[in-house]
């Protein structure tokens, strides 16, 4: 299955107005990332009757994202501009005089205002509104273009994520041989300091039980700084992310959870580090994981 981004844009428009209509209709849809599916319609009031059907059409193919759907009308270039009737012009003139009586500084009506208010331009009346079938076809065409754009962006995000996965695997491979060495160094350092302490103490005061306790403390400390388990879980999470990207579909929320787990392991690796090299590896991992977090935020 494909991986879809939540970011995209599509615009479609009728080439000519339907028979019996004075204007052609266009539809734009914009999509950005969101935790859930959030649809906003900017459409003429006469098309509100189709809003529920449009919403159902969108939800049948898109599961996440903040969508803004705008439907607009444009007059055909070969259509003559309809001039308002004389009675309508008289009504507008009377209305303007009444407004000016109360608001002397009000602006005079422009030609565009007269055409819009007088009915010469498209006012969204029911005679110019399209039926559901042509509007459905227009919406399906726009949604198909949007999904193509989201799929293309999703493929780009997959490539970026796979590149980050490869770099994280390289860093994990670099850290693996450093772990036994760091553990042994810390254990030897602990025992060295213990022996130095013994040299300054009286032999009579040193018991066998105290020596065993010191050795146990050194071993426990070595275990605490051993991050082999964290690296194992990190590699397992990387395998899971790669599997999800291969599978495709609706995986944005799952990927977001996996990125949190990756960050947890990388952070623990840094907190347990006893060498500059392991600290550097942990920092590099967290930078890559933060990049993945930003990319995953845009995946459906």
Short mmCIF file of C-alpha atoms in Angstrom, two decimals:
data_model
loop_
_atom_site.label_atom_id
_atom_site.label_comp_id
_atom_site.label_asym_id
_atom_site.label_seq_id
_atom_site.Cartn_x
_atom_site.Cartn_y
_atom_site.Cartn_z
CA UNK A 1 0.00 0.00 0.00
CA UNK A 2 1.05 3.56 -0.62
CA UNK A 3 2.16 5.99 2.07
CA UNK A 4 0.31 9.31 1.96
CA UNK A 5 1.40 12.68 3.21
CA UNK A 6 -1.22 14.93 4.77
CA UNK A 7 0.05 17.89 2.73
CA UNK A 8 -1.33 18.56 -0.73
CA UNK A 9 -3.27 20.86 -3.04
CA UNK A 10 -5.57 20.32 -6.01
CA UNK A 11 -7.73 22.60 -8.15
CA UNK A 12 -10.21 21.69 -10.89
CA UNK A 13 -12.67 23.75 -12.94
CA UNK A 14 -15.38 23.18 -15.51
CA UNK A 15 -14.28 24.10 -19.00
CA UNK A 16 -17.73 25.47 -19.79
CA UNK A 17 -20.87 26.21 -17.78
CA UNK A 18 -23.50 23.46 -17.72
CA UNK A 19 -26.47 23.82 -19.99
CA UNK A 20 -28.89 26.40 -18.69
CA UNK A 21 -26.36 28.01 -16.34
CA UNK A 22 -24.58 31.33 -16.63
CA UNK A 23 -21.37 30.36 -14.88
CA UNK A 24 -18.84 27.57 -14.60
CA UNK A 25 -17.81 26.11 -11.25
CA UNK A 26 -14.38 25.44 -9.81
CA UNK A 27 -13.18 23.56 -6.74
CA UNK A 28 -9.96 23.88 -4.73
CA UNK A 29 -8.89 21.63 -1.88
CA UNK A 30 -5.93 22.22 0.41
CA UNK A 31 -4.62 19.73 2.95
CA UNK A 32 -2.16 20.10 5.83
CA UNK A 33 -1.23 17.86 8.74
CA UNK A 34 -3.57 17.32 11.68
CA UNK A 35 -4.05 14.71 14.39
CA UNK A 36 -7.52 13.93 13.06
CA UNK A 37 -9.65 14.56 9.97
CA UNK A 38 -10.84 18.17 10.02
CA UNK A 39 -12.85 19.40 7.01
CA UNK A 40 -13.78 23.04 6.40
CA UNK A 41 -16.07 24.10 3.55
CA UNK A 42 -15.99 27.54 1.94
CA UNK A 43 -18.91 27.28 -0.45
CA UNK A 44 -21.91 29.42 -1.53
CA UNK A 45 -24.98 29.09 0.64
CA UNK A 46 -26.91 27.51 -2.22
CA UNK A 47 -24.49 24.55 -2.14
CA UNK A 48 -24.87 23.89 1.59
CA UNK A 49 -27.49 21.31 0.74
CA UNK A 50 -24.67 19.19 -0.74
CA UNK A 51 -22.26 19.65 2.19
CA UNK A 52 -23.11 16.35 3.91
CA UNK A 53 -22.65 14.40 0.68
CA UNK A 54 -19.36 16.19 0.00
CA UNK A 55 -18.16 15.39 3.51
CA UNK A 56 -19.01 11.71 3.04
CA UNK A 57 -17.17 11.72 -0.28
CA UNK A 58 -14.05 13.11 1.39
CA UNK A 59 -14.10 10.75 4.38
CA UNK A 60 -14.42 7.70 2.13
CA UNK A 61 -10.87 8.22 0.84
CA UNK A 62 -9.04 10.47 3.33
CA UNK A 63 -8.58 9.57 6.99
CA UNK A 64 -6.38 12.30 8.49
CA UNK A 65 -5.52 15.91 7.75
CA UNK A 66 -6.95 19.40 7.92
CA UNK A 67 -8.77 20.02 4.64
CA UNK A 68 -10.18 23.25 3.29
CA UNK A 69 -12.56 22.84 0.36
CA UNK A 70 -13.51 25.95 -1.60
CA UNK A 71 -16.10 25.98 -4.37
CA UNK A 72 -16.39 29.09 -6.52
CA UNK A 73 -18.09 30.20 -9.72
CA UNK A 74 -16.68 32.06 -12.71
CA UNK A 75 -18.53 33.57 -15.64
CA UNK A 76 -17.67 32.20 -19.02
CA UNK A 77 -15.68 34.60 -21.18
CA UNK A 78 -18.27 34.57 -23.96
CA UNK A 79 -21.15 35.39 -21.64
CA UNK A 80 -22.57 38.93 -21.79
CA UNK A 81 -22.86 40.76 -18.49
CA UNK A 82 -26.50 40.89 -17.41
CA UNK A 83 -27.55 44.42 -16.44
CA UNK A 84 -29.99 44.68 -13.51
CA UNK A 85 -33.53 45.62 -14.40
CA UNK A 86 -34.80 49.18 -14.06
CA UNK A 87 -36.95 48.40 -10.98
CA UNK A 88 -33.97 46.75 -9.33
CA UNK A 89 -31.76 49.76 -10.10
CA UNK A 90 -34.41 52.02 -8.63
CA UNK A 91 -34.45 49.93 -5.45
CA UNK A 92 -30.67 50.18 -5.17
CA UNK A 93 -30.79 53.95 -5.67
CA UNK A 94 -33.43 54.33 -2.98
CA UNK A 95 -31.48 52.13 -0.59
CA UNK A 96 -28.34 54.19 -1.23
CA UNK A 97 -30.18 57.46 -0.50
CA UNK A 98 -31.49 56.07 2.78
CA UNK A 99 -28.04 54.93 3.82
CA UNK A 100 -26.49 58.30 2.87
CA UNK A 101 -29.14 60.08 4.94
CA UNK A 102 -27.88 58.33 8.03
CA UNK A 103 -24.26 57.92 6.99
CA UNK A 104 -23.25 60.93 4.85
CA UNK A 105 -19.68 59.71 4.48
CA UNK A 106 -20.68 56.27 3.16
CA UNK A 107 -19.09 55.29 -0.13
CA UNK A 108 -21.14 55.46 -3.34
CA UNK A 109 -22.10 52.15 -4.95
CA UNK A 110 -19.67 51.07 -7.65
CA UNK A 111 -20.60 49.33 -10.89
CA UNK A 112 -19.33 46.03 -9.43
CA UNK A 113 -21.50 46.57 -6.34
CA UNK A 114 -24.54 47.25 -8.52
CA UNK A 115 -23.95 44.17 -10.65
CA UNK A 116 -23.45 42.03 -7.56
CA UNK A 117 -26.42 43.38 -5.60
CA UNK A 118 -28.62 43.75 -8.63
CA UNK A 119 -28.26 40.17 -9.75
CA UNK A 120 -26.16 40.87 -12.82
CA UNK A 121 -23.22 38.95 -11.34
CA UNK A 122 -23.47 35.50 -9.83
CA UNK A 123 -25.15 35.80 -6.46
CA UNK A 124 -25.38 32.15 -5.68
CA UNK A 125 -29.08 31.89 -6.56
CA UNK A 126 -30.51 28.42 -6.99
CA UNK A 127 -30.81 28.79 -10.78
CA UNK A 128 -27.02 28.99 -11.11
CA UNK A 129 -26.15 26.30 -8.56
CA UNK A 130 -25.09 22.96 -10.08
CA UNK A 131 -26.93 19.73 -9.39
CA UNK A 132 -25.27 17.05 -7.26
CA UNK A 133 -24.06 14.89 -10.16
CA UNK A 134 -21.79 17.51 -11.85
CA UNK A 135 -20.63 18.74 -8.43
CA UNK A 136 -19.85 15.16 -7.39
CA UNK A 137 -17.82 14.62 -10.55
CA UNK A 138 -15.91 17.85 -9.91
CA UNK A 139 -15.22 16.88 -6.29
CA UNK A 140 -14.07 13.37 -7.22
CA UNK A 141 -11.70 14.80 -9.81
CA UNK A 142 -10.22 17.21 -7.26
CA UNK A 143 -9.88 14.53 -4.57
CA UNK A 144 -8.12 12.22 -7.01
CA UNK A 145 -5.61 14.94 -7.86
CA UNK A 146 -5.16 15.66 -4.15
CA UNK A 147 -4.50 12.00 -3.36
CA UNK A 148 -1.95 11.83 -6.17
CA UNK A 149 -0.17 14.86 -4.72
CA UNK A 150 -0.30 13.39 -1.21
CA UNK A 151 1.03 10.06 -2.45
CA UNK A 152 3.92 11.75 -4.27
CA UNK A 153 4.83 13.70 -1.14
CA UNK A 154 4.44 10.52 0.92
CA UNK A 155 6.98 8.72 -1.27
CA UNK A 156 9.44 11.54 -0.68
CA UNK A 157 8.92 11.28 3.07
CA UNK A 158 9.48 7.51 2.97
CA UNK A 159 12.84 8.02 1.26
CA UNK A 160 13.87 10.55 3.91
CA UNK A 161 12.82 8.24 6.72
CA UNK A 162 14.62 5.27 5.20
CA UNK A 163 17.77 7.36 4.90
CA UNK A 164 17.51 8.26 8.60
CA UNK A 165 16.96 4.61 9.48
CA UNK A 166 20.15 3.68 7.65
CA UNK A 167 22.14 6.32 9.52
CA UNK A 168 20.72 5.18 12.86
CA UNK A 169 21.71 1.58 12.12
CA UNK A 170 25.23 2.76 11.31
CA UNK A 171 25.46 4.63 14.62
CA UNK A 172 24.13 1.61 16.53
CA UNK A 173 26.75 -0.58 14.86
CA UNK A 174 29.44 1.90 15.90
CA UNK A 175 28.21 1.87 19.51
CA UNK A 176 27.98 -1.93 19.90
CA UNK A 177 31.74 -2.68 20.17
CA UNK A 178 32.23 0.23 22.55
CA UNK A 179 29.93 -1.20 25.21
CA UNK A 180 32.04 -4.15 26.51
CA UNK A 181 35.10 -1.94 26.44
CA UNK A 182 33.38 0.81 28.45
CA UNK A 183 32.01 -1.68 30.98
CA UNK A 184 35.40 -3.29 31.53
CA UNK A 185 37.14 0.07 31.83
CA UNK A 186 34.70 1.21 34.50
CA UNK A 187 35.05 -2.04 36.41
CA UNK A 188 38.86 -1.83 36.34
CA UNK A 189 38.74 1.82 37.41
CA UNK A 190 36.53 0.94 40.35
CA UNK A 191 38.81 -1.90 41.46
CA UNK A 192 41.90 0.29 41.05
CA UNK A 193 40.43 2.91 43.36
CA UNK A 194 39.44 0.18 45.80
CA UNK A 195 42.97 -1.19 45.89
CA UNK A 196 44.33 2.32 46.42
CA UNK A 197 41.98 2.68 49.37
CA UNK A 198 43.20 -0.65 50.74
CA UNK A 199 46.79 0.53 50.53
CA UNK A 200 46.08 3.42 52.85
CA UNK A 201 44.10 1.34 55.33
CA UNK A 202 45.38 -1.10 57.89
CA UNK A 203 45.36 -4.72 56.75
CA UNK A 204 43.72 -5.82 59.95
CA UNK A 205 40.71 -3.73 59.20
CA UNK A 206 40.12 -5.32 55.77
CA UNK A 207 37.98 -8.41 55.82
CA UNK A 208 37.12 -10.88 53.09
CA UNK A 209 33.48 -9.83 53.27
CA UNK A 210 34.45 -6.24 52.52
CA UNK A 211 36.44 -7.35 49.49
CA UNK A 212 33.51 -9.38 48.15
CA UNK A 213 31.21 -6.41 48.71
CA UNK A 214 33.53 -4.16 46.76
CA UNK A 215 33.64 -6.64 43.88
CA UNK A 216 29.84 -6.86 43.89
CA UNK A 217 29.54 -3.07 43.80
CA UNK A 218 31.92 -2.90 40.86
CA UNK A 219 29.90 -5.54 39.00
CA UNK A 220 26.59 -3.79 39.75
CA UNK A 221 27.96 -0.49 38.51
CA UNK A 222 29.16 -2.14 35.32
CA UNK A 223 25.69 -3.57 34.76
CA UNK A 224 24.08 -0.16 35.27
CA UNK A 225 26.17 1.42 32.53
CA UNK A 226 25.70 -1.50 30.11
CA UNK A 227 23.51 -0.22 27.25
CA UNK A 228 23.48 -3.41 25.20
CA UNK A 229 19.79 -3.88 26.08
CA UNK A 230 18.94 -0.36 24.91
CA UNK A 231 20.76 -0.93 21.62
CA UNK A 232 18.87 -4.18 21.15
CA UNK A 233 15.52 -2.46 21.64
CA UNK A 234 16.58 0.40 19.38
CA UNK A 235 17.41 -2.01 16.55
CA UNK A 236 14.08 -3.76 17.09
CA UNK A 237 12.26 -0.41 16.81
CA UNK A 238 14.17 0.37 13.61
CA UNK A 239 13.04 -2.96 12.16
CA UNK A 240 9.43 -2.14 13.09
CA UNK A 241 9.57 1.31 11.47
CA UNK A 242 11.04 -0.16 8.29
CA UNK A 243 8.31 -2.80 8.24
CA UNK A 244 5.61 -0.15 8.62
CA UNK A 245 7.03 1.92 5.77
CA UNK A 246 7.07 -1.16 3.55
CA UNK A 247 3.51 -2.08 4.49
CA UNK A 248 2.13 1.43 3.90
CA UNK A 249 -1.44 2.53 4.58
CA UNK A 250 -2.53 4.55 7.61
CA UNK A 251 0.62 4.46 9.72
CA UNK A 252 1.21 8.03 10.86
CA UNK A 253 0.07 7.53 14.46
CA UNK A 254 1.96 4.25 14.78
CA UNK A 255 5.12 5.84 13.41
CA UNK A 256 4.76 8.73 15.84
CA UNK A 257 4.69 6.24 18.72
CA UNK A 258 7.73 4.39 17.37
CA UNK A 259 9.69 7.64 17.09
CA UNK A 260 8.97 8.33 20.77
CA UNK A 261 10.36 4.88 21.64
CA UNK A 262 13.47 5.49 19.54
CA UNK A 263 14.07 8.76 21.33
CA UNK A 264 13.68 7.04 24.69
CA UNK A 265 16.40 4.48 23.87
CA UNK A 266 18.77 7.09 22.43
CA UNK A 267 18.29 9.28 25.50
CA UNK A 268 19.02 6.36 27.84
CA UNK A 269 22.14 5.55 25.84
CA UNK A 270 23.36 9.09 26.45
CA UNK A 271 22.50 9.11 30.15
CA UNK A 272 24.42 5.84 30.72
CA UNK A 273 27.38 6.85 28.60
CA UNK A 274 30.80 6.88 30.26
CA UNK A 275 32.78 7.90 27.18
CA UNK A 276 32.81 10.84 24.81
CA UNK A 277 32.36 8.53 21.83
CA UNK A 278 29.12 7.02 23.16
CA UNK A 279 27.87 10.48 24.10
CA UNK A 280 28.53 11.71 20.56
CA UNK A 281 26.70 8.71 19.10
CA UNK A 282 23.73 9.37 21.38
CA UNK A 283 23.56 13.03 20.32
CA UNK A 284 23.77 12.12 16.62
CA UNK A 285 20.97 9.59 17.12
CA UNK A 286 18.72 12.15 18.78
CA UNK A 287 19.27 14.64 15.95
CA UNK A 288 18.25 12.00 13.38
CA UNK A 289 15.24 10.92 15.44
CA UNK A 290 14.07 14.53 15.77
CA UNK A 291 14.25 14.84 11.99
CA UNK A 292 12.13 11.69 11.73
CA UNK A 293 9.61 13.16 14.15
CA UNK A 294 9.12 16.19 11.90
CA UNK A 295 8.69 13.97 8.83
CA UNK A 296 6.29 11.59 10.55
CA UNK A 297 4.05 14.50 11.57
CA UNK A 298 3.06 14.84 7.88
CA UNK A 299 2.22 11.17 7.26
CA UNK A 300 -1.43 10.14 7.24
#
